[in-house]
PDB file of C-alpha atoms in Angstrom:
ATOM      1  CA  MET J 168      29.741 -19.780  -8.917  1.00  0.00           C
ATOM      2  CA  ASP J 169      29.170 -21.702  -5.686  1.00  0.00           C
ATOM      3  CA  TRP J 170      30.751 -19.253  -3.256  1.00  0.00           C
ATOM      4  CA  LEU J 171      29.945 -21.337  -0.197  1.00  0.00           C
ATOM      5  CA  SER J 172      32.091 -24.194  -1.516  1.00  0.00           C
ATOM      6  CA  LEU J 173      35.225 -22.047  -1.614  1.00  0.00           C
ATOM      7  CA  PRO J 174      37.711 -21.950   1.296  1.00  0.00           C
ATOM      8  CA  PRO J 175      38.116 -18.706   3.268  1.00  0.00           C
ATOM      9  CA  LEU J 176      39.927 -16.030   1.276  1.00  0.00           C
ATOM     10  CA  ALA J 177      42.423 -15.395   4.092  1.00  0.00           C
ATOM     11  CA  ALA J 178      43.588 -19.004   3.931  1.00  0.00           C
ATOM     12  CA  LEU J 179      43.922 -18.892   0.145  1.00  0.00           C
ATOM     13  CA  ARG J 180      45.935 -15.657   0.315  1.00  0.00           C
ATOM     14  CA  ALA J 181      48.257 -17.102   2.943  1.00  0.00           C
ATOM     15  CA  PHE J 182      48.823 -20.270   0.939  1.00  0.00           C
ATOM     16  CA  SER J 183      49.413 -18.343  -2.295  1.00  0.00           C
ATOM     17  CA  ALA J 184      51.920 -16.061  -0.558  1.00  0.00           C
ATOM     18  CA  TYR J 185      53.750 -19.101   0.860  1.00  0.00           C
ATOM     19  CA  ALA J 186      53.786 -20.802  -2.548  1.00  0.00           C
ATOM     20  CA  GLU J 187      55.226 -17.638  -4.111  1.00  0.00           C
ATOM     21  CA  HIS J 188      57.987 -17.116  -1.524  1.00  0.00           C
ATOM     22  CA  GLY J 189      58.614 -20.714  -0.423  1.00  0.00           C
ATOM     23  CA  ASN J 190      59.186 -19.501   3.123  1.00  0.00           C
ATOM     24  CA  LEU J 191      56.814 -18.922   6.050  1.00  0.00           C
ATOM     25  CA  ALA J 192      58.589 -15.822   7.314  1.00  0.00           C
ATOM     26  CA  LYS J 193      58.733 -14.164   3.879  1.00  0.00           C
ATOM     27  CA  ALA J 194      55.070 -14.997   3.239  1.00  0.00           C
ATOM     28  CA  GLY J 195      54.160 -13.459   6.600  1.00  0.00           C
ATOM     29  CA  ALA J 196      56.124 -10.317   5.774  1.00  0.00           C
ATOM     30  CA  ALA J 197      54.344 -10.034   2.418  1.00  0.00           C
ATOM     31  CA  LEU J 198      50.958 -10.106   4.166  1.00  0.00           C
ATOM     32  CA  ASN J 199      52.127  -8.175   7.244  1.00  0.00           C
ATOM     33  CA  VAL J 200      51.419 -11.079   9.615  1.00  0.00           C
ATOM     34  CA  SER J 201      53.580 -13.470  11.597  1.00  0.00           C
ATOM     35  CA  HIS J 202      55.014 -16.694  10.179  1.00  0.00           C
ATOM     36  CA  ALA J 203      52.933 -18.535  12.792  1.00  0.00           C
ATOM     37  CA  ALA J 204      49.769 -17.026  11.345  1.00  0.00           C
ATOM     38  CA  ILE J 205      50.760 -18.272   7.876  1.00  0.00           C
ATOM     39  CA  SER J 206      51.393 -21.774   9.259  1.00  0.00           C
ATOM     40  CA  GLN J 207      48.004 -21.738  10.971  1.00  0.00           C
ATOM     41  CA  GLN J 208      46.243 -20.675   7.784  1.00  0.00           C
ATOM     42  CA  LEU J 209      47.975 -23.458   5.811  1.00  0.00           C
ATOM     43  CA  ARG J 210      46.774 -26.105   8.275  1.00  0.00           C
ATOM     44  CA  SER J 211      43.295 -24.584   8.254  1.00  0.00           C
ATOM     45  CA  LEU J 212      43.188 -24.776   4.450  1.00  0.00           C
ATOM     46  CA  GLU J 213      44.389 -28.389   4.470  1.00  0.00           C
ATOM     47  CA  ASN J 214      41.686 -29.305   6.980  1.00  0.00           C
ATOM     48  CA  TYR J 215      39.065 -27.558   4.878  1.00  0.00           C
ATOM     49  CA  LEU J 216      40.118 -29.397   1.696  1.00  0.00           C
ATOM     50  CA  GLY J 217      40.873 -32.683   3.436  1.00  0.00           C
ATOM     51  CA  THR J 218      44.194 -33.080   1.657  1.00  0.00           C
ATOM     52  CA  PRO J 219      47.824 -32.189   2.452  1.00  0.00           C
ATOM     53  CA  LEU J 220      49.176 -29.212   0.525  1.00  0.00           C
ATOM     54  CA  VAL J 221      52.591 -29.101   2.177  1.00  0.00           C
ATOM     55  CA  ASP J 222      54.996 -31.998   2.766  1.00  0.00           C
ATOM     56  CA  ARG J 223      56.417 -31.612   6.283  1.00  0.00           C
ATOM     57  CA  SER J 224      58.384 -34.887   6.393  1.00  0.00           C
ATOM     58  CA  GLY J 225      61.749 -33.323   5.491  1.00  0.00           C
ATOM     59  CA  ARG J 226      63.819 -30.603   7.058  1.00  0.00           C
ATOM     60  CA  ALA J 227      62.249 -28.013   4.746  1.00  0.00           C
ATOM     61  CA  LEU J 228      58.615 -27.663   3.771  1.00  0.00           C
ATOM     62  CA  GLU J 229      57.715 -28.533   0.196  1.00  0.00           C
ATOM     63  CA  LEU J 230      54.481 -28.340  -1.751  1.00  0.00           C
ATOM     64  CA  THR J 231      52.722 -31.602  -2.534  1.00  0.00           C
ATOM     65  CA  ALA J 232      51.389 -32.295  -6.008  1.00  0.00           C
ATOM     66  CA  GLU J 233      47.988 -31.067  -4.814  1.00  0.00           C
ATOM     67  CA  GLY J 234      49.645 -27.978  -3.367  1.00  0.00           C
ATOM     68  CA  ARG J 235      51.383 -27.167  -6.631  1.00  0.00           C
ATOM     69  CA  HIS J 236      48.116 -27.598  -8.515  1.00  0.00           C
ATOM     70  CA  LEU J 237      46.282 -25.197  -6.212  1.00  0.00           C
ATOM     71  CA  ALA J 238      49.203 -22.738  -6.174  1.00  0.00           C
ATOM     72  CA  GLN J 239      49.184 -22.497  -9.964  1.00  0.00           C
ATOM     73  CA  ALA J 240      45.432 -21.811 -10.016  1.00  0.00           C
ATOM     74  CA  LEU J 241      45.725 -19.171  -7.294  1.00  0.00           C
ATOM     75  CA  LEU J 242      48.624 -17.500  -9.093  1.00  0.00           C
ATOM     76  CA  LEU J 243      46.459 -17.098 -12.183  1.00  0.00           C
ATOM     77  CA  GLY J 244      43.406 -15.972 -10.200  1.00  0.00           C
ATOM     78  CA  PHE J 245      45.119 -13.474  -7.914  1.00  0.00           C
ATOM     79  CA  GLY J 246      47.210 -12.248 -10.837  1.00  0.00           C
ATOM     80  CA  ALA J 247      44.065 -11.485 -12.843  1.00  0.00           C
ATOM     81  CA  ILE J 248      42.543  -9.687  -9.843  1.00  0.00           C
ATOM     82  CA  GLN J 249      45.663  -7.595  -9.332  1.00  0.00           C
ATOM     83  CA  SER J 250      45.770  -6.682 -13.012  1.00  0.00           C
ATOM     84  CA  ALA J 251      42.122  -5.586 -13.013  1.00  0.00           C
ATOM     85  CA  VAL J 252      42.591  -3.516  -9.848  1.00  0.00           C
ATOM     86  CA  GLN J 253      45.652  -1.801 -11.310  1.00  0.00           C
ATOM     87  CA  ASP J 254      43.710  -0.997 -14.490  1.00  0.00           C
ATOM     88  CA  LEU J 255      40.847   0.529 -12.503  1.00  0.00           C
ATOM     89  CA  ASN J 256      43.215   2.564 -10.339  1.00  0.00           C
ATOM     90  CA  ALA J 257      45.026   3.799 -13.433  1.00  0.00           C
ATOM     91  CA  GLN J 258      41.740   4.867 -15.028  1.00  0.00           C
ATOM     92  CA  GLY J 259      40.743   6.778 -11.894  1.00  0.00           C
ATOM     93  CA  ALA J 260      44.139   8.426 -11.577  1.00  0.00           C
ATOM     94  CA  ALA J 261      44.111   9.516 -15.216  1.00  0.00           C
ATOM     95  CA  ARG J 262      40.858  11.487 -14.843  1.00  0.00           C
ATOM     96  CA  PRO J 263      41.177  14.851 -13.066  1.00  0.00           C
ATOM     97  CA  LEU J 264      39.257  15.371  -9.851  1.00  0.00           C
ATOM     98  CA  HIS J 265      36.240  17.489 -10.803  1.00  0.00           C
ATOM     99  CA  ILE J 266      35.048  19.996  -8.159  1.00  0.00           C
ATOM    100  CA  SER J 267      31.886  22.069  -8.599  1.00  0.00           C
ATOM    101  CA  CYS J 268      31.179  25.209  -6.549  1.00  0.00           C
ATOM    102  CA  THR J 269      29.857  28.742  -6.936  1.00  0.00           C
ATOM    103  CA  PRO J 270      32.243  31.434  -8.183  1.00  0.00           C
ATOM    104  CA  MET J 271      31.811  33.296  -4.881  1.00  0.00           C
ATOM    105  CA  PHE J 272      32.805  30.237  -2.852  1.00  0.00           C
ATOM    106  CA  ALA J 273      35.748  29.591  -5.149  1.00  0.00           C
ATOM    107  CA  ALA J 274      37.002  33.179  -4.860  1.00  0.00           C
ATOM    108  CA  ASN J 275      36.395  33.699  -1.136  1.00  0.00           C
ATOM    109  CA  TRP J 276      37.079  30.285   0.394  1.00  0.00           C
ATOM    110  CA  LEU J 277      38.528  27.645  -1.917  1.00  0.00           C
ATOM    111  CA  MET J 278      41.214  29.456  -3.903  1.00  0.00           C
ATOM    112  CA  PRO J 279      42.928  31.083  -0.877  1.00  0.00           C
ATOM    113  CA  ARG J 280      43.421  27.579   0.570  1.00  0.00           C
ATOM    114  CA  LEU J 281      43.912  25.454  -2.542  1.00  0.00           C
ATOM    115  CA  ALA J 282      47.685  25.939  -2.770  1.00  0.00           C
ATOM    116  CA  GLU J 283      48.028  23.928   0.436  1.00  0.00           C
ATOM    117  CA  PHE J 284      46.199  20.937  -1.067  1.00  0.00           C
ATOM    118  CA  ARG J 285      48.233  21.098  -4.274  1.00  0.00           C
ATOM    119  CA  MET J 286      51.446  21.173  -2.266  1.00  0.00           C
ATOM    120  CA  GLN J 287      50.360  18.128  -0.275  1.00  0.00           C
ATOM    121  CA  HIS J 288      49.072  16.235  -3.347  1.00  0.00           C
ATOM    122  CA  PRO J 289      51.026  17.429  -6.402  1.00  0.00           C
ATOM    123  CA  ASP J 290      50.093  14.258  -8.310  1.00  0.00           C
ATOM    124  CA  ILE J 291      46.343  14.994  -8.297  1.00  0.00           C
ATOM    125  CA  ASP J 292      45.010  16.929 -11.283  1.00  0.00           C
ATOM    126  CA  LEU J 293      42.060  19.200 -10.493  1.00  0.00           C
ATOM    127  CA  VAL J 294      39.213  20.780 -12.429  1.00  0.00           C
ATOM    128  CA  ILE J 295      37.589  23.624 -10.465  1.00  0.00           C
ATOM    129  CA  ASP J 296      34.209  24.294 -12.068  1.00  0.00           C
ATOM    130  CA  PRO J 297      32.776  27.563 -10.657  1.00  0.00           C
ATOM    131  CA  ARG J 298      29.216  28.191 -11.752  1.00  0.00           C
ATOM    132  CA  GLY J 299      26.050  29.444 -10.099  1.00  0.00           C
ATOM    133  CA  GLU J 300      23.857  26.615 -11.351  1.00  0.00           C
ATOM    134  CA  VAL J 301      23.412  23.411  -9.367  1.00  0.00           C
ATOM    135  CA  VAL J 302      25.126  20.672 -11.380  1.00  0.00           C
ATOM    136  CA  SER J 303      24.236  16.999 -11.468  1.00  0.00           C
ATOM    137  CA  LEU J 304      26.683  14.527  -9.947  1.00  0.00           C
ATOM    138  CA  GLN J 305      27.026  11.708 -12.463  1.00  0.00           C
ATOM    139  CA  PRO J 306      29.632   8.914 -12.691  1.00  0.00           C
ATOM    140  CA  GLY J 307      32.575  10.095 -14.746  1.00  0.00           C
ATOM    141  CA  GLY J 308      31.589  13.752 -14.257  1.00  0.00           C
ATOM    142  CA  VAL J 309      31.607  15.983 -11.189  1.00  0.00           C
ATOM    143  CA  ASP J 310      33.123  14.160  -8.214  1.00  0.00           C
ATOM    144  CA  ILE J 311      32.414  16.653  -5.418  1.00  0.00           C
ATOM    145  CA  ALA J 312      30.034  19.605  -5.208  1.00  0.00           C
ATOM    146  CA  LEU J 313      30.354  22.328  -2.575  1.00  0.00           C
ATOM    147  CA  ARG J 314      26.798  23.583  -2.136  1.00  0.00           C
ATOM    148  CA  TYR J 315      25.061  26.077   0.115  1.00  0.00           C
ATOM    149  CA  GLY J 316      21.889  24.993   1.869  1.00  0.00           C
ATOM    150  CA  ASP J 317      20.532  22.884   4.696  1.00  0.00           C
ATOM    151  CA  GLY J 318      22.202  19.675   3.537  1.00  0.00           C
ATOM    152  CA  ASN J 319      19.073  17.989   2.186  1.00  0.00           C
ATOM    153  CA  TRP J 320      19.617  17.010  -1.441  1.00  0.00           C
ATOM    154  CA  ALA J 321      17.701  13.918  -2.517  1.00  0.00           C
ATOM    155  CA  GLY J 322      19.833  10.927  -3.460  1.00  0.00           C
ATOM    156  CA  LEU J 323      23.101  12.566  -2.387  1.00  0.00           C
ATOM    157  CA  GLU J 324      25.285  12.510   0.711  1.00  0.00           C
ATOM    158  CA  ALA J 325      26.181  15.825   2.367  1.00  0.00           C
ATOM    159  CA  GLU J 326      28.246  16.914   5.344  1.00  0.00           C
ATOM    160  CA  ILE J 327      28.707  20.451   6.620  1.00  0.00           C
ATOM    161  CA  LEU J 328      31.919  22.260   5.740  1.00  0.00           C
ATOM    162  CA  LEU J 329      31.265  25.921   6.509  1.00  0.00           C
ATOM    163  CA  CYS J 330      28.395  26.926   8.795  1.00  0.00           C
ATOM    164  CA  SER J 331      27.380  30.512   8.058  1.00  0.00           C
ATOM    165  CA  PRO J 332      23.969  32.160   7.491  1.00  0.00           C
ATOM    166  CA  MET J 333      23.022  34.352   4.575  1.00  0.00           C
ATOM    167  CA  VAL J 334      23.040  38.109   5.164  1.00  0.00           C
ATOM    168  CA  VAL J 335      21.844  41.107   3.179  1.00  0.00           C
ATOM    169  CA  VAL J 336      24.574  43.733   2.981  1.00  0.00           C
ATOM    170  CA  ALA J 337      25.187  47.122   1.456  1.00  0.00           C
ATOM    171  CA  GLU J 338      27.800  49.864   1.405  1.00  0.00           C
ATOM    172  CA  PRO J 339      26.773  52.541   3.947  1.00  0.00           C
ATOM    173  CA  GLY J 340      26.872  55.335   1.359  1.00  0.00           C
ATOM    174  CA  LEU J 341      24.268  53.550  -0.766  1.00  0.00           C
ATOM    175  CA  LEU J 342      21.742  53.760   2.042  1.00  0.00           C
ATOM    176  CA  LYS J 343      22.433  57.395   2.949  1.00  0.00           C
ATOM    177  CA  ASP J 344      19.782  58.350   5.521  1.00  0.00           C
ATOM    178  CA  ARG J 345      17.366  55.595   4.516  1.00  0.00           C
ATOM    179  CA  LYS J 346      15.721  53.760   7.395  1.00  0.00           C
ATOM    180  CA  VAL J 347      15.659  50.025   6.739  1.00  0.00           C
ATOM    181  CA  GLN J 348      13.221  48.265   9.031  1.00  0.00           C
ATOM    182  CA  ALA J 349      11.641  45.714   6.691  1.00  0.00           C
ATOM    183  CA  PRO J 350      12.689  43.965   3.454  1.00  0.00           C
ATOM    184  CA  GLU J 351      10.207  46.112   1.516  1.00  0.00           C
ATOM    185  CA  ASP J 352      12.364  49.150   2.314  1.00  0.00           C
ATOM    186  CA  LEU J 353      15.016  47.788  -0.082  1.00  0.00           C
ATOM    187  CA  LEU J 354      12.822  47.170  -3.136  1.00  0.00           C
ATOM    188  CA  ASP J 355      13.646  50.427  -4.914  1.00  0.00           C
ATOM    189  CA  LEU J 356      17.407  50.047  -4.462  1.00  0.00           C
ATOM    190  CA  PRO J 357      19.657  48.368  -7.084  1.00  0.00           C
ATOM    191  CA  TRP J 358      20.360  44.691  -6.364  1.00  0.00           C
ATOM    192  CA  LEU J 359      23.390  42.601  -7.270  1.00  0.00           C
ATOM    193  CA  GLU J 360      23.216  38.859  -7.873  1.00  0.00           C
ATOM    194  CA  GLU J 361      25.679  36.161  -8.795  1.00  0.00           C
ATOM    195  CA  LEU J 362      25.245  34.763 -12.308  1.00  0.00           C
ATOM    196  CA  GLY J 363      23.185  31.577 -12.365  1.00  0.00           C
ATOM    197  CA  THR J 364      21.454  32.305  -9.043  1.00  0.00           C
ATOM    198  CA  THR J 365      18.251  33.988  -7.846  1.00  0.00           C
ATOM    199  CA  GLU J 366      19.409  34.746  -4.326  1.00  0.00           C
ATOM    200  CA  ALA J 367      17.736  38.144  -4.063  1.00  0.00           C
ATOM    201  CA  ALA J 368      14.315  36.959  -5.229  1.00  0.00           C
ATOM    202  CA  HIS J 369      14.600  33.807  -3.117  1.00  0.00           C
ATOM    203  CA  TRP J 370      15.492  35.818  -0.018  1.00  0.00           C
ATOM    204  CA  LEU J 371      12.619  38.261  -0.515  1.00  0.00           C
ATOM    205  CA  ARG J 372      10.126  35.404  -0.992  1.00  0.00           C
ATOM    206  CA  SER J 373      11.444  33.732   2.166  1.00  0.00           C
ATOM    207  CA  ARG J 374      10.621  36.971   4.028  1.00  0.00           C
ATOM    208  CA  GLY J 375       7.078  37.021   2.637  1.00  0.00           C
ATOM    209  CA  VAL J 376       7.676  39.817   0.122  1.00  0.00           C
ATOM    210  CA  ALA J 377       5.470  39.314  -2.927  1.00  0.00           C
ATOM    211  CA  GLU J 378       6.454  42.533  -4.715  1.00  0.00           C
ATOM    212  CA  VAL J 379       9.206  42.481  -7.316  1.00  0.00           C
ATOM    213  CA  ILE J 380      12.379  44.543  -7.047  1.00  0.00           C
ATOM    214  CA  ARG J 381      11.782  47.995  -8.505  1.00  0.00           C
ATOM    215  CA  GLY J 382      15.432  49.008  -8.576  1.00  0.00           C
ATOM    216  CA  ALA J 383      17.906  48.015 -11.279  1.00  0.00           C
ATOM    217  CA  SER J 384      19.279  44.485 -11.198  1.00  0.00           C
ATOM    218  CA  LEU J 385      22.821  43.517 -12.120  1.00  0.00           C
ATOM    219  CA  LYS J 386      24.033  39.945 -12.475  1.00  0.00           C
ATOM    220  CA  LEU J 387      27.771  39.330 -12.507  1.00  0.00           C
ATOM    221  CA  PRO J 388      30.317  36.622 -11.680  1.00  0.00           C
ATOM    222  CA  GLY J 389      30.715  35.835  -8.006  1.00  0.00           C
ATOM    223  CA  ASN J 390      34.345  36.901  -7.944  1.00  0.00           C
ATOM    224  CA  LEU J 391      33.240  40.416  -8.965  1.00  0.00           C
ATOM    225  CA  LEU J 392      30.101  40.610  -6.847  1.00  0.00           C
ATOM    226  CA  MET J 393      31.649  41.719  -3.564  1.00  0.00           C
ATOM    227  CA  GLN J 394      33.799  44.338  -5.300  1.00  0.00           C
ATOM    228  CA  ALA J 395      30.638  45.876  -6.735  1.00  0.00           C
ATOM    229  CA  VAL J 396      28.928  45.785  -3.322  1.00  0.00           C
ATOM    230  CA  ARG J 397      31.884  47.529  -1.669  1.00  0.00           C
ATOM    231  CA  GLU J 398      31.734  50.216  -4.358  1.00  0.00           C
ATOM    232  CA  GLY J 399      28.104  50.909  -3.465  1.00  0.00           C
ATOM    233  CA  GLN J 400      26.621  49.621  -6.705  1.00  0.00           C
ATOM    234  CA  GLY J 401      23.824  47.721  -5.005  1.00  0.00           C
ATOM    235  CA  VAL J 402      22.440  45.531  -2.233  1.00  0.00           C
ATOM    236  CA  ALA J 403      23.412  41.862  -2.224  1.00  0.00           C
ATOM    237  CA  VAL J 404      22.794  38.591  -0.425  1.00  0.00           C
ATOM    238  CA  SER J 405      25.998  36.936   0.730  1.00  0.00           C
ATOM    239  CA  VAL J 406      27.282  34.332   3.132  1.00  0.00           C
ATOM    240  CA  ARG J 407      28.223  36.156   6.318  1.00  0.00           C
ATOM    241  CA  ASP J 408      31.590  34.415   6.521  1.00  0.00           C
ATOM    242  CA  PHE J 409      32.607  36.011   3.211  1.00  0.00           C
ATOM    243  CA  VAL J 410      31.875  39.578   4.388  1.00  0.00           C
ATOM    244  CA  ARG J 411      32.857  39.301   8.059  1.00  0.00           C
ATOM    245  CA  GLU J 412      35.950  41.508   7.696  1.00  0.00           C
ATOM    246  CA  ASP J 413      33.996  44.092   5.663  1.00  0.00           C
ATOM    247  CA  LEU J 414      31.345  44.265   8.379  1.00  0.00           C
ATOM    248  CA  LYS J 415      33.941  44.547  11.120  1.00  0.00           C
ATOM    249  CA  ALA J 416      35.771  47.345   9.284  1.00  0.00           C
ATOM    250  CA  GLY J 417      32.533  49.218   8.523  1.00  0.00           C
ATOM    251  CA  ARG J 418      32.915  48.929   4.757  1.00  0.00           C
ATOM    252  CA  LEU J 419      29.538  47.164   4.652  1.00  0.00           C
ATOM    253  CA  VAL J 420      26.514  47.066   6.925  1.00  0.00           C
ATOM    254  CA  GLU J 421      24.431  43.982   7.687  1.00  0.00           C
ATOM    255  CA  LEU J 422      20.771  44.766   7.071  1.00  0.00           C
ATOM    256  CA  PHE J 423      19.174  41.348   7.595  1.00  0.00           C
ATOM    257  CA  THR J 424      20.331  37.885   8.589  1.00  0.00           C
ATOM    258  CA  GLY J 425      18.956  34.607   7.253  1.00  0.00           C
ATOM    259  CA  SER J 426      18.137  31.473   9.188  1.00  0.00           C
ATOM    260  CA  GLU J 427      20.856  29.735  11.177  1.00  0.00           C
ATOM    261  CA  GLY J 428      21.884  26.133  10.561  1.00  0.00           C
ATOM    262  CA  ARG J 429      22.693  26.631   6.901  1.00  0.00           C
ATOM    263  CA  GLY J 430      26.034  26.653   5.182  1.00  0.00           C
ATOM    264  CA  TYR J 431      28.266  25.087   2.557  1.00  0.00           C
ATOM    265  CA  HIS J 432      28.277  21.297   2.388  1.00  0.00           C
ATOM    266  CA  ILE J 433      30.533  18.649   0.869  1.00  0.00           C
ATOM    267  CA  VAL J 434      28.158  16.826  -1.479  1.00  0.00           C
ATOM    268  CA  THR J 435      28.913  13.474  -3.132  1.00  0.00           C
ATOM    269  CA  ARG J 436      27.147  10.537  -4.694  1.00  0.00           C
ATOM    270  CA  PRO J 437      26.474   7.602  -2.344  1.00  0.00           C
ATOM    271  CA  GLY J 438      28.986   4.765  -2.447  1.00  0.00           C
ATOM    272  CA  VAL J 439      32.719   4.380  -2.645  1.00  0.00           C
ATOM    273  CA  GLN J 440      34.708   7.439  -3.721  1.00  0.00           C
ATOM    274  CA  ARG J 441      37.905   7.145  -5.720  1.00  0.00           C
ATOM    275  CA  VAL J 442      41.172   7.741  -3.893  1.00  0.00           C
ATOM    276  CA  GLN J 443      41.653  11.319  -5.130  1.00  0.00           C
ATOM    277  CA  ALA J 444      38.181  12.324  -3.960  1.00  0.00           C
ATOM    278  CA  ARG J 445      38.741  10.782  -0.524  1.00  0.00           C
ATOM    279  CA  GLN J 446      41.997  12.716  -0.178  1.00  0.00           C
ATOM    280  CA  PHE J 447      40.349  15.993  -1.176  1.00  0.00           C
ATOM    281  CA  ILE J 448      37.445  15.429   1.228  1.00  0.00           C
ATOM    282  CA  SER J 449      39.887  14.619   4.021  1.00  0.00           C
ATOM    283  CA  TRP J 450      41.679  17.908   3.320  1.00  0.00           C
ATOM    284  CA  LEU J 451      38.374  19.810   3.339  1.00  0.00           C
ATOM    285  CA  ARG J 452      37.477  18.331   6.713  1.00  0.00           C
ATOM    286  CA  ARG J 453      40.657  19.704   8.227  1.00  0.00           C
ATOM    287  CA  HIS J 454      39.389  23.185   7.316  1.00  0.00           C
ATOM    288  CA  ARG J 455      35.841  22.559   8.495  1.00  0.00           C
ATOM    289  CA  LYS J 456      34.038  25.182  10.570  1.00  0.00           C
ATOM    290  CA  THR J 457      30.689  23.892  11.846  1.00  0.00           C
ATOM    291  CA  LYS J 458      29.896  26.658  14.336  1.00  0.00           C
ATOM    292  CA  GLU J 459      29.090  30.255  13.471  1.00  0.00           C
ATOM    293  CA  PRO J 460      31.359  32.551  15.522  1.00  0.00           C
ATOM    294  CA  GLU J 461      29.877  35.310  17.666  1.00  0.00           C
ATOM    295  CA  SER J 462      28.916  38.464  15.780  1.00  0.00           C
ATOM    296  CA  ASP J 463      31.509  41.222  15.734  1.00  0.00           C
ATOM    297  CA  ARG J 464      28.836  43.884  16.036  1.00  0.00           C
TER     298      ARG J 464
END
């Protein structure tokens, strides 16, 4: 198709709207512009084509034979476009919005707030997919992932949602009179980890600890992890924001803190997002916290 030979789209839309309504004012209302703007676009299109499309000799405007010919073609063309767009929108609306996150994030952050989104958007079907593993974002699959890290995931777009460092915590009774001055002092204690993750081993390696954990290890779903920590069943790595109230109340103690500048991110594929995803992301942004509050201790 020779795109450069076609008139400007704005002029074609204005003419098609006028041909449909037979009135400048009604055409302007349909396109949310003034009737003068429609008249200007009609004259611009006539100048471009070098032929009159509207007969202005009488008291009322009428389409010329050339105008009727073009109007019929535009009706078919714009009609086909509208039909295709409606089909695509219907396909997108029919598929639930698929959200991936860790069970701990779902239990501690997402679920306590999700009722608000559902109240605001009752027409959007959701699939909340809580798992520890990092899932791939493929067309027709997961729409949005809520991931913890520094925001650098190759080939994906990420923006911070919740800024909070990782901390190592334990119930005070588990430690008894133990002095904890270095990560190695925790190796013979039991450790708790979320299913699908290796947070404990990763944290120890990041602190230069080459030895393996000598204490018992228990992996369990994220929504049960903090309950087990509070009961003194083991040491765990958590996002500080999720245990802030426990630390403040003395139910848990913070033994070590990870690097700053990390947190949960809104992760998507590059490109245009479907309407439901844009609405969910907009809602997430209204709950965004990009600065770690001062420590309560």
